[in-house]
Every structure is written in structure tokens, then in C-alpha cells.
Coordinates of N, CA, C and O in Angstrom, one line a residue:
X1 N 67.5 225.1 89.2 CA 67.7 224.0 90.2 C 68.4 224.6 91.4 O 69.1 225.6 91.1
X2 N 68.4 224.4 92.5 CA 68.4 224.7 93.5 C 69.7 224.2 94.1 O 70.0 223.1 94.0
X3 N 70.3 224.9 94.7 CA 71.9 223.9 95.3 C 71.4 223.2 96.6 O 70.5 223.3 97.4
X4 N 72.6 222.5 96.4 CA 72.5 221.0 97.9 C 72.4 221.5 99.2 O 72.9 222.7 99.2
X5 N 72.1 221.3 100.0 CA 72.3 221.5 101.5 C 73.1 221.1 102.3 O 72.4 221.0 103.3
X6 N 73.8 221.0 102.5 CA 74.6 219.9 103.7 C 75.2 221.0 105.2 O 75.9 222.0 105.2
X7 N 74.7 220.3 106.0 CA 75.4 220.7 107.3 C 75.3 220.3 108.5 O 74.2 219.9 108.9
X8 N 76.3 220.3 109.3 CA 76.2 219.6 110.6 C 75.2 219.5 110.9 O 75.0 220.7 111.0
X9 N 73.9 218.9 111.1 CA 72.7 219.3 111.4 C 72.6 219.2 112.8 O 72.2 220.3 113.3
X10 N 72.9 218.3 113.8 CA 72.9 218.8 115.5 C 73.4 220.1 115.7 O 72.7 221.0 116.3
X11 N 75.1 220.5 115.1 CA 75.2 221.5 115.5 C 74.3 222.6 115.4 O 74.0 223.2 116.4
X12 N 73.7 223.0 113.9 CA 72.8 223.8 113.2 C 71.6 223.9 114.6 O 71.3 225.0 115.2
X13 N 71.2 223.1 114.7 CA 69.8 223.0 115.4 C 70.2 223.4 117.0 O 69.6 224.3 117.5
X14 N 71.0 222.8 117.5 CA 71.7 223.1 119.0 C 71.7 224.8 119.1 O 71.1 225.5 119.9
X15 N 72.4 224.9 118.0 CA 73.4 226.7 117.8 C 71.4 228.0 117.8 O 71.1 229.1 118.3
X16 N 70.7 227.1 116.9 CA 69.4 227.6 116.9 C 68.9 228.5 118.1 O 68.8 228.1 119.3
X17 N 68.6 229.8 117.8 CA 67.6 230.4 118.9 C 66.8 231.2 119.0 O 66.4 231.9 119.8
X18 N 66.5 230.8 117.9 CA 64.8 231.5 116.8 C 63.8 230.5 117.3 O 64.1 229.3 117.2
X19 N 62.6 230.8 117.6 CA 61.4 229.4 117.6 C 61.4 228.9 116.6 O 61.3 227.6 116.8
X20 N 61.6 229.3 115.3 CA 61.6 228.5 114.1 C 62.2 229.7 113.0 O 62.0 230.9 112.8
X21 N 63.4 228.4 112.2 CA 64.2 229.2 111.5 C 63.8 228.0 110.1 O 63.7 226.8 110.3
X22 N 63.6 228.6 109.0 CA 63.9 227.9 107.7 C 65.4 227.4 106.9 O 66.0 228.2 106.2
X23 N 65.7 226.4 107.1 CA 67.0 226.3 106.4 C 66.8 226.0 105.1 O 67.4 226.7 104.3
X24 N 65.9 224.9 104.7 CA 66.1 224.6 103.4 C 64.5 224.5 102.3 O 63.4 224.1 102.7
X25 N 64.7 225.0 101.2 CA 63.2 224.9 100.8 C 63.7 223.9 99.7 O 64.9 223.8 99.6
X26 N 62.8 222.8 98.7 CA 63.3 222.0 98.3 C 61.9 222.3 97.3 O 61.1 223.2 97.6
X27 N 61.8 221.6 96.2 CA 60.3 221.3 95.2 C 59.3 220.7 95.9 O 58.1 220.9 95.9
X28 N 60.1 219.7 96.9 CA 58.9 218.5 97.6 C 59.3 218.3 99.0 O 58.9 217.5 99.8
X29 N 60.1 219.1 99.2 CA 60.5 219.2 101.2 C 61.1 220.3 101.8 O 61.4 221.1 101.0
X30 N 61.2 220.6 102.9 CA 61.7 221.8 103.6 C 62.0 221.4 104.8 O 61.3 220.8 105.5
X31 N 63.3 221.9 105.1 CA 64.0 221.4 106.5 C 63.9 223.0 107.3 O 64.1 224.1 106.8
X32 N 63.4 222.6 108.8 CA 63.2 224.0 109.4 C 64.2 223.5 110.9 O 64.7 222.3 111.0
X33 N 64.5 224.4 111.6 CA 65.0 223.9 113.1 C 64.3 224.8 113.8 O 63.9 225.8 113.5
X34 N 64.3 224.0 115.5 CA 63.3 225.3 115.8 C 63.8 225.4 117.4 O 64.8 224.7 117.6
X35 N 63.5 226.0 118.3 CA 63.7 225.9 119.9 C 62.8 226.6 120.5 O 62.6 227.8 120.6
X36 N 62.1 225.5 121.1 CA 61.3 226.1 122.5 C 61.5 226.2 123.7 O 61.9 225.2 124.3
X37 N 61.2 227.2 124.2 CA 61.9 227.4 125.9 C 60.7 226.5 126.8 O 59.6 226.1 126.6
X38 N 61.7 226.4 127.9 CA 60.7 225.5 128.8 C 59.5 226.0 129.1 O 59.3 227.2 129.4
X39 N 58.8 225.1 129.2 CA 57.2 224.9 129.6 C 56.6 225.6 128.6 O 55.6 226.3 128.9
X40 N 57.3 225.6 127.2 CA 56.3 226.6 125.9 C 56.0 224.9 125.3 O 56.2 223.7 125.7
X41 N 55.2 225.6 124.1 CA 55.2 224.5 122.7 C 54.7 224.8 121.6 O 54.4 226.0 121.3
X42 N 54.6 223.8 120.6 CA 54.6 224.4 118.9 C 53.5 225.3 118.7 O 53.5 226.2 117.9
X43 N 52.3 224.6 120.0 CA 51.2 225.1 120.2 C 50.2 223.6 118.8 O 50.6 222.9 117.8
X44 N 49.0 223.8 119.4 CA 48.2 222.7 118.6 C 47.9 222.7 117.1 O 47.0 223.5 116.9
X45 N 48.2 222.2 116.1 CA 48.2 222.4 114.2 C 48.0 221.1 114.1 O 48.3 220.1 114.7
X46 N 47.4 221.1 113.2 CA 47.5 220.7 111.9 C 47.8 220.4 110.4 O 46.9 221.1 109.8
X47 N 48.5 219.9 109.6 CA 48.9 220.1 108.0 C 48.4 219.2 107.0 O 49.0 218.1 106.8
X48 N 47.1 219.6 106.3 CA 46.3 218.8 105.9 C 47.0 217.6 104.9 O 46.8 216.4 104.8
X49 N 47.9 218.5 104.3 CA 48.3 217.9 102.8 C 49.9 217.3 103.2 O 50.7 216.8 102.3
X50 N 50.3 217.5 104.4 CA 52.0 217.6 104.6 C 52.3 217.0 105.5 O 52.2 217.2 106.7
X51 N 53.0 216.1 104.9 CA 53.8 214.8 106.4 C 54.6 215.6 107.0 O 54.7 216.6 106.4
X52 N 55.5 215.4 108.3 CA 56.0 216.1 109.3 C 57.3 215.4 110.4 O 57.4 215.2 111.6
X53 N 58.0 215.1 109.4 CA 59.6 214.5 110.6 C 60.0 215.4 111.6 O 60.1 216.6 111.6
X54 N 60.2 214.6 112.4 CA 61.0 215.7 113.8 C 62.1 214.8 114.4 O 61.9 213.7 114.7
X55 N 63.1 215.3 114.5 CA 64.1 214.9 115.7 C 64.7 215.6 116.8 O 65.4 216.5 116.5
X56 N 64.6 215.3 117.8 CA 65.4 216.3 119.0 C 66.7 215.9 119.1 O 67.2 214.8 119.3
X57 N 67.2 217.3 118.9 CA 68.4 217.1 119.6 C 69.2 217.1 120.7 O 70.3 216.6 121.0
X58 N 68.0 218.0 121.5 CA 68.5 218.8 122.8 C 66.7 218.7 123.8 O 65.6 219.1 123.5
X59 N 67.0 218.0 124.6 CA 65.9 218.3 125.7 C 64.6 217.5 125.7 O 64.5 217.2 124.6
X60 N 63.8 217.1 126.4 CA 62.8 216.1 126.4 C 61.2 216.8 126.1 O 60.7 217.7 126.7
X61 N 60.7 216.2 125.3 CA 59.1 216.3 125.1 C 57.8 215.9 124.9 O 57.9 214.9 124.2
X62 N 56.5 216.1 125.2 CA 55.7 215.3 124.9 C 54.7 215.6 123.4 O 54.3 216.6 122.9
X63 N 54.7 214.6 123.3 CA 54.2 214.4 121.5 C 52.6 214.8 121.6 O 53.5 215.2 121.0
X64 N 51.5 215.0 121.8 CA 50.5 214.4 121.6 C 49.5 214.6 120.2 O 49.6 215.6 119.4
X65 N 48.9 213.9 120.0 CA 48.1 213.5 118.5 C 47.0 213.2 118.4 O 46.6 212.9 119.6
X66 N 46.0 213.0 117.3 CA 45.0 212.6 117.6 C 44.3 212.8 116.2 O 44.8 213.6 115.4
X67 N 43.0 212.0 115.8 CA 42.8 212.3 114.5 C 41.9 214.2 114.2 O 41.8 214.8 113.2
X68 N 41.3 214.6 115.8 CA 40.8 215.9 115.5 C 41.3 216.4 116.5 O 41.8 215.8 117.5
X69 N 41.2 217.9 116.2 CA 41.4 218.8 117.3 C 41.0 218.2 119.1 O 41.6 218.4 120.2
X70 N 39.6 217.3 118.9 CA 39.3 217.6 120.2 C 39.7 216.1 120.3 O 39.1 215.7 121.3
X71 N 40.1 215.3 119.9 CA 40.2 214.1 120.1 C 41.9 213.4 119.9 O 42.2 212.5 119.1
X72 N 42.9 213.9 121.0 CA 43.8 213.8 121.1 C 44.7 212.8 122.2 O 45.2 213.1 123.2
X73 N 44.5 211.2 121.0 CA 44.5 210.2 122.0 C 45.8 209.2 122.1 O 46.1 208.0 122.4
X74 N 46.4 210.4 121.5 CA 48.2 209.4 121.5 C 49.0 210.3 122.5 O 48.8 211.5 122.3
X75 N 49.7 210.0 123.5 CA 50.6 210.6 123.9 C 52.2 209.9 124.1 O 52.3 208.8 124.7
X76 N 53.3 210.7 123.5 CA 54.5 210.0 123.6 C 55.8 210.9 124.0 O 56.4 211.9 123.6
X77 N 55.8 210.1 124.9 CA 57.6 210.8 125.1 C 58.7 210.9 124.4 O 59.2 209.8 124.1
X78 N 59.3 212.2 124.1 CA 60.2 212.2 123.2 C 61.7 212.6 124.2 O 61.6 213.2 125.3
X79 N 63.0 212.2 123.5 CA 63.8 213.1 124.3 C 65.1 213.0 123.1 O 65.0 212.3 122.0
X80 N 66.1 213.6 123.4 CA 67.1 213.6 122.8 C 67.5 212.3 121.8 O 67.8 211.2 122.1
X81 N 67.6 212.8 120.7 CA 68.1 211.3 119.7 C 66.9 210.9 118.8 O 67.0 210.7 117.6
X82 N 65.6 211.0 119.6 CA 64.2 210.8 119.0 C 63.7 211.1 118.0 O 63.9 212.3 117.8
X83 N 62.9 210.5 117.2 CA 62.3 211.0 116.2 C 60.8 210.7 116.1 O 60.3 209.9 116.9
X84 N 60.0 211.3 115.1 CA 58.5 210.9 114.9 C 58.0 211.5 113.7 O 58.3 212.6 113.1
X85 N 57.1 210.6 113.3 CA 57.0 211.0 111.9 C 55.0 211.5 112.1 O 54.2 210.5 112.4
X86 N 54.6 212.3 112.0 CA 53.4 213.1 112.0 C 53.0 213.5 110.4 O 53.3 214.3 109.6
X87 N 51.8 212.0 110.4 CA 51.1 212.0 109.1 C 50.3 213.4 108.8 O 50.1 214.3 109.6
X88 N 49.8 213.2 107.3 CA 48.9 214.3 106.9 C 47.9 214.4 107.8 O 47.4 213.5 108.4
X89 N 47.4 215.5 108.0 CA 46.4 215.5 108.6 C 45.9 215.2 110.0 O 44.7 215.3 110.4
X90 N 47.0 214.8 110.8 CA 46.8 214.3 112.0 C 47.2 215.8 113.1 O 48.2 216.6 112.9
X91 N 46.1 215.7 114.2 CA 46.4 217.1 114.9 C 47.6 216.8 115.9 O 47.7 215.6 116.4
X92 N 48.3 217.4 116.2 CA 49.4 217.2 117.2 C 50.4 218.8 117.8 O 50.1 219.9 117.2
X93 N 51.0 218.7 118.6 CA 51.4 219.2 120.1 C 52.8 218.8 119.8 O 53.1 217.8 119.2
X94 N 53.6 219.9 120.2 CA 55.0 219.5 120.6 C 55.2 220.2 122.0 O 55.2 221.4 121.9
X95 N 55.4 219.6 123.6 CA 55.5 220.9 124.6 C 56.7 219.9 125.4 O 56.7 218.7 125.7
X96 N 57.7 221.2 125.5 CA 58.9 221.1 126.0 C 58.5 220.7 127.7 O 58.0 221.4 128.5
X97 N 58.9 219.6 127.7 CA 58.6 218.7 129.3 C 59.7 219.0 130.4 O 59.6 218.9 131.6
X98 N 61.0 219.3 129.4 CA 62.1 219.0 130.1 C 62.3 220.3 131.0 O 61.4 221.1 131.3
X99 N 63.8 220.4 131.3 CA 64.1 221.7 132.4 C 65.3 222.6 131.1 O 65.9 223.7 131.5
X100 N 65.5 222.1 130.0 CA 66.4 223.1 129.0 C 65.6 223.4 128.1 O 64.5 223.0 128.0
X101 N 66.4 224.1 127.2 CA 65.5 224.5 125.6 C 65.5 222.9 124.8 O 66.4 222.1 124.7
X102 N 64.4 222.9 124.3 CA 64.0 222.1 123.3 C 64.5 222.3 122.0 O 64.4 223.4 121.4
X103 N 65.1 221.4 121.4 CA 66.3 221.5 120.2 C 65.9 220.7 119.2 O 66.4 219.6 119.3
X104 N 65.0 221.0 117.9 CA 64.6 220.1 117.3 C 64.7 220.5 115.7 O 64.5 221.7 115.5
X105 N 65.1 219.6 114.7 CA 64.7 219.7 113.6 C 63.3 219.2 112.7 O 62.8 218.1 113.0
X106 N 62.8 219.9 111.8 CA 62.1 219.1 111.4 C 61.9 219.0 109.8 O 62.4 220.0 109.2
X107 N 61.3 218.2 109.0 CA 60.9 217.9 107.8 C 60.0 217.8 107.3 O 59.3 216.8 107.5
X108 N 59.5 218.8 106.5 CA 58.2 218.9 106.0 C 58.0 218.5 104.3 O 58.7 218.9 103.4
X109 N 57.0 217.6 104.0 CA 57.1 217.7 102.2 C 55.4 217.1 102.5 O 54.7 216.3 103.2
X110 N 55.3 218.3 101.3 CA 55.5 219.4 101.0 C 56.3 220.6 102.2 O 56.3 220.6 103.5
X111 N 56.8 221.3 101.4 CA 57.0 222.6 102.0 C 56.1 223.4 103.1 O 55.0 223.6 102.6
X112 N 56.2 223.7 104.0 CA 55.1 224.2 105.1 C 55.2 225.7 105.1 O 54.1 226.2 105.2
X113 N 56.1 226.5 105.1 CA 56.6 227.6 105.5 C 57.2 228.6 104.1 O 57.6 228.0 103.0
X114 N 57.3 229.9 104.2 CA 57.9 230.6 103.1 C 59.4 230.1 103.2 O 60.1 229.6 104.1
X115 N 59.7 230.4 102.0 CA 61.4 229.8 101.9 C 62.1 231.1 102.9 O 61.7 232.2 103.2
X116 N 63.2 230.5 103.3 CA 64.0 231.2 103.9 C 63.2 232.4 105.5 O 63.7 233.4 105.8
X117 N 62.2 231.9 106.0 CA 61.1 232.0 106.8 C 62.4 232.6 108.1 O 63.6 232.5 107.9
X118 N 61.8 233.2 109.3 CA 62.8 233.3 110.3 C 61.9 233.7 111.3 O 61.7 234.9 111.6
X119 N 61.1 232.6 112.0 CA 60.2 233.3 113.2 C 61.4 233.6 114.7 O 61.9 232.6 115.2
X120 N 61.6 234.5 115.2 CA 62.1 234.7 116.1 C 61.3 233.8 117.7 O 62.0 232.9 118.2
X121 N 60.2 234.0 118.0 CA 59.3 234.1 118.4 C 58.1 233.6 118.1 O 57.6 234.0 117.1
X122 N 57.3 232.6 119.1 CA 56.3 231.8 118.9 C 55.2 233.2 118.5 O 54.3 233.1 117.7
X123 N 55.4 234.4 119.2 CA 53.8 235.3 118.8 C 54.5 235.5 117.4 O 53.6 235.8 116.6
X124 N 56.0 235.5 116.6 CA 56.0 236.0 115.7 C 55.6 234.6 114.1 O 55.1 234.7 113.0
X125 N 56.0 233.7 115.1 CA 55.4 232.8 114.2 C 53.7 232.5 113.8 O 53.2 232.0 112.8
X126 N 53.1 232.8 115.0 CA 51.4 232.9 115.0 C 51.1 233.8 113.8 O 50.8 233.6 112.6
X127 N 51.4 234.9 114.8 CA 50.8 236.4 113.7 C 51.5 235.9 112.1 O 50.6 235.7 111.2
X128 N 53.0 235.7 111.6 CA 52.9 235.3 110.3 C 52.4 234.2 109.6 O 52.4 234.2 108.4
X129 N 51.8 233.3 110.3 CA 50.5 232.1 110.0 C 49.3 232.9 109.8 O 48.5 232.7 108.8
X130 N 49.1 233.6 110.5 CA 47.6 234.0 110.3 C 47.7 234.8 109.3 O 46.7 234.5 108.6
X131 N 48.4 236.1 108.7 CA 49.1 236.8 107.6 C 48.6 235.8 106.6 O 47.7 236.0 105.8
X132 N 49.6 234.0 106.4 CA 49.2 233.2 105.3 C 47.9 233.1 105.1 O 47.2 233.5 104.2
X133 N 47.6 232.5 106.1 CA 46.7 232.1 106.0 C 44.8 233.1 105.4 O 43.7 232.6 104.9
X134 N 45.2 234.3 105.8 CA 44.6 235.5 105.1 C 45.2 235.4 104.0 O 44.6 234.3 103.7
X135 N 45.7 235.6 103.4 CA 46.3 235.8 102.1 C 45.6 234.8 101.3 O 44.8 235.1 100.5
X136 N 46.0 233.3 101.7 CA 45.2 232.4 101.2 C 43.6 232.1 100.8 O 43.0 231.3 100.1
X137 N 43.1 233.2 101.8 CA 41.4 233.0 101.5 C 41.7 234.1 101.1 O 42.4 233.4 100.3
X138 N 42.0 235.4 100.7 CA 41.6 236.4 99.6 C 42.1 236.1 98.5 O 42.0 237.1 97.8
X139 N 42.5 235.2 98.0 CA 43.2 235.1 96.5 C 42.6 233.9 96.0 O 43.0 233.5 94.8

């Protein structure tokens, strides 16, 4: 069994300055925090099998969604305090609108990421996606 988590979580996520850091891996959830610098974003995904919480803590952004890739017909503003909950399956965008770093945590269950994961860097998070994601069709 796995021990508890507990921690300031604004501060955690504020203090963040990795694009995406793994804090917590769980049997049926995983808490990540992440920061994007201005005028970046998560870049466009999808997670077939895995719902997706987010809250900002720091800086303003735009959500967009849609049920496919090319068909992306929700758009919402997000900013500090905010949350959103991104179903299975649904394509969506996180891009930093504001003029600071983007400060967000998020919630995945299932688990989305290797445990204890540490992308410094959106090209480092791509290229280790695409790594899974090979791994996954050769095996």
C-alpha cells in the first residue's frame, strides 16, 4: 500500500517549474502540477480511458474541447481559482492567455503518466510520450 499524500497544494504547484512534474501515483489516480510559460500550451491530446481535473492556481487560460481532433467546439476561460473537469475521450488545449506563468494542477484517474515522471520541458514531455507510446505498440 502506498502512503498518503498531503501538501500545500497551491504552494506545490506555484513553487513548480518543470512543464510537468508527477507528485502522486495512486491504483486509480495521479496528481501532476505543471507550468506553462506564456503564449505556450499543453499542446492538443487526448485520453481515451481517463477523466482529467485541472485547477489553476497562477495565471489565466483558454480551455478548448471538442468531441475530435478537428472538431473543437467549446471554448472557456479559465483563470486563477478555476477548475474543469475534461471527460474521457474528449480532445482539448490548455494555452496560457495571460501575461505570467500558468500554474496548474491536475488529476488524472486512471493514472496518465509514469510514476514519479519529471518533464522539465514541453519538447521533453513530447519526445517521452512518443517513447510510451512506441513501447506500447511493440509489446
Amino acid at each position: 500500500m502506498k502512503a498518503v499524500y498531503a501538501s500545500n497544494i497551491e504552494d506545490v504547484t506555484k513553487d513548480n517549474t518543470n512543464f510537468r512534474t508527477v507528485l502522486f501515483t495512486g491504483e486509480y489516480s495521479q496528481l501532476t502540477v505543471m507550468s506553462i510559460p506564456v503564449g505556450s500550451e499543453i499542446g492538443l491530446e487526448v485520453h481515451p480511458t481517463i477523466d482529467q481535473f485541472i485547477r489553476l492556481e497562477q495565471g489565466q487560460a483558454k480551455l478548448v474541447s471538442g468531441p475530435t481532433e478537428d472538431s473543437l467546439d467549446s471554448e472557456v476561460e479559465l483563470k486563477s481559482d478555476w477548475a474543469a473537469i475534461i471527460p474521457a475521450g474528449t480532445w482539448h488545449n490548455v494555452i496560457n492567455t495571460g501575461n505570467e506563468e500558468l500554474k496548474f494542477y491536475s488529476v488524472y484517474s486512471p493514472a496518465n503518466h509514469p510514476d514519479g515522471a519529471i518533464h522539465i520541458t514541453k519538447a521533453d514531455a513530447d519526445a517521452a510520450e512518443t517513447a510510451e507510446h512506441a513501447a506500447e505498440t511493440t509489446t
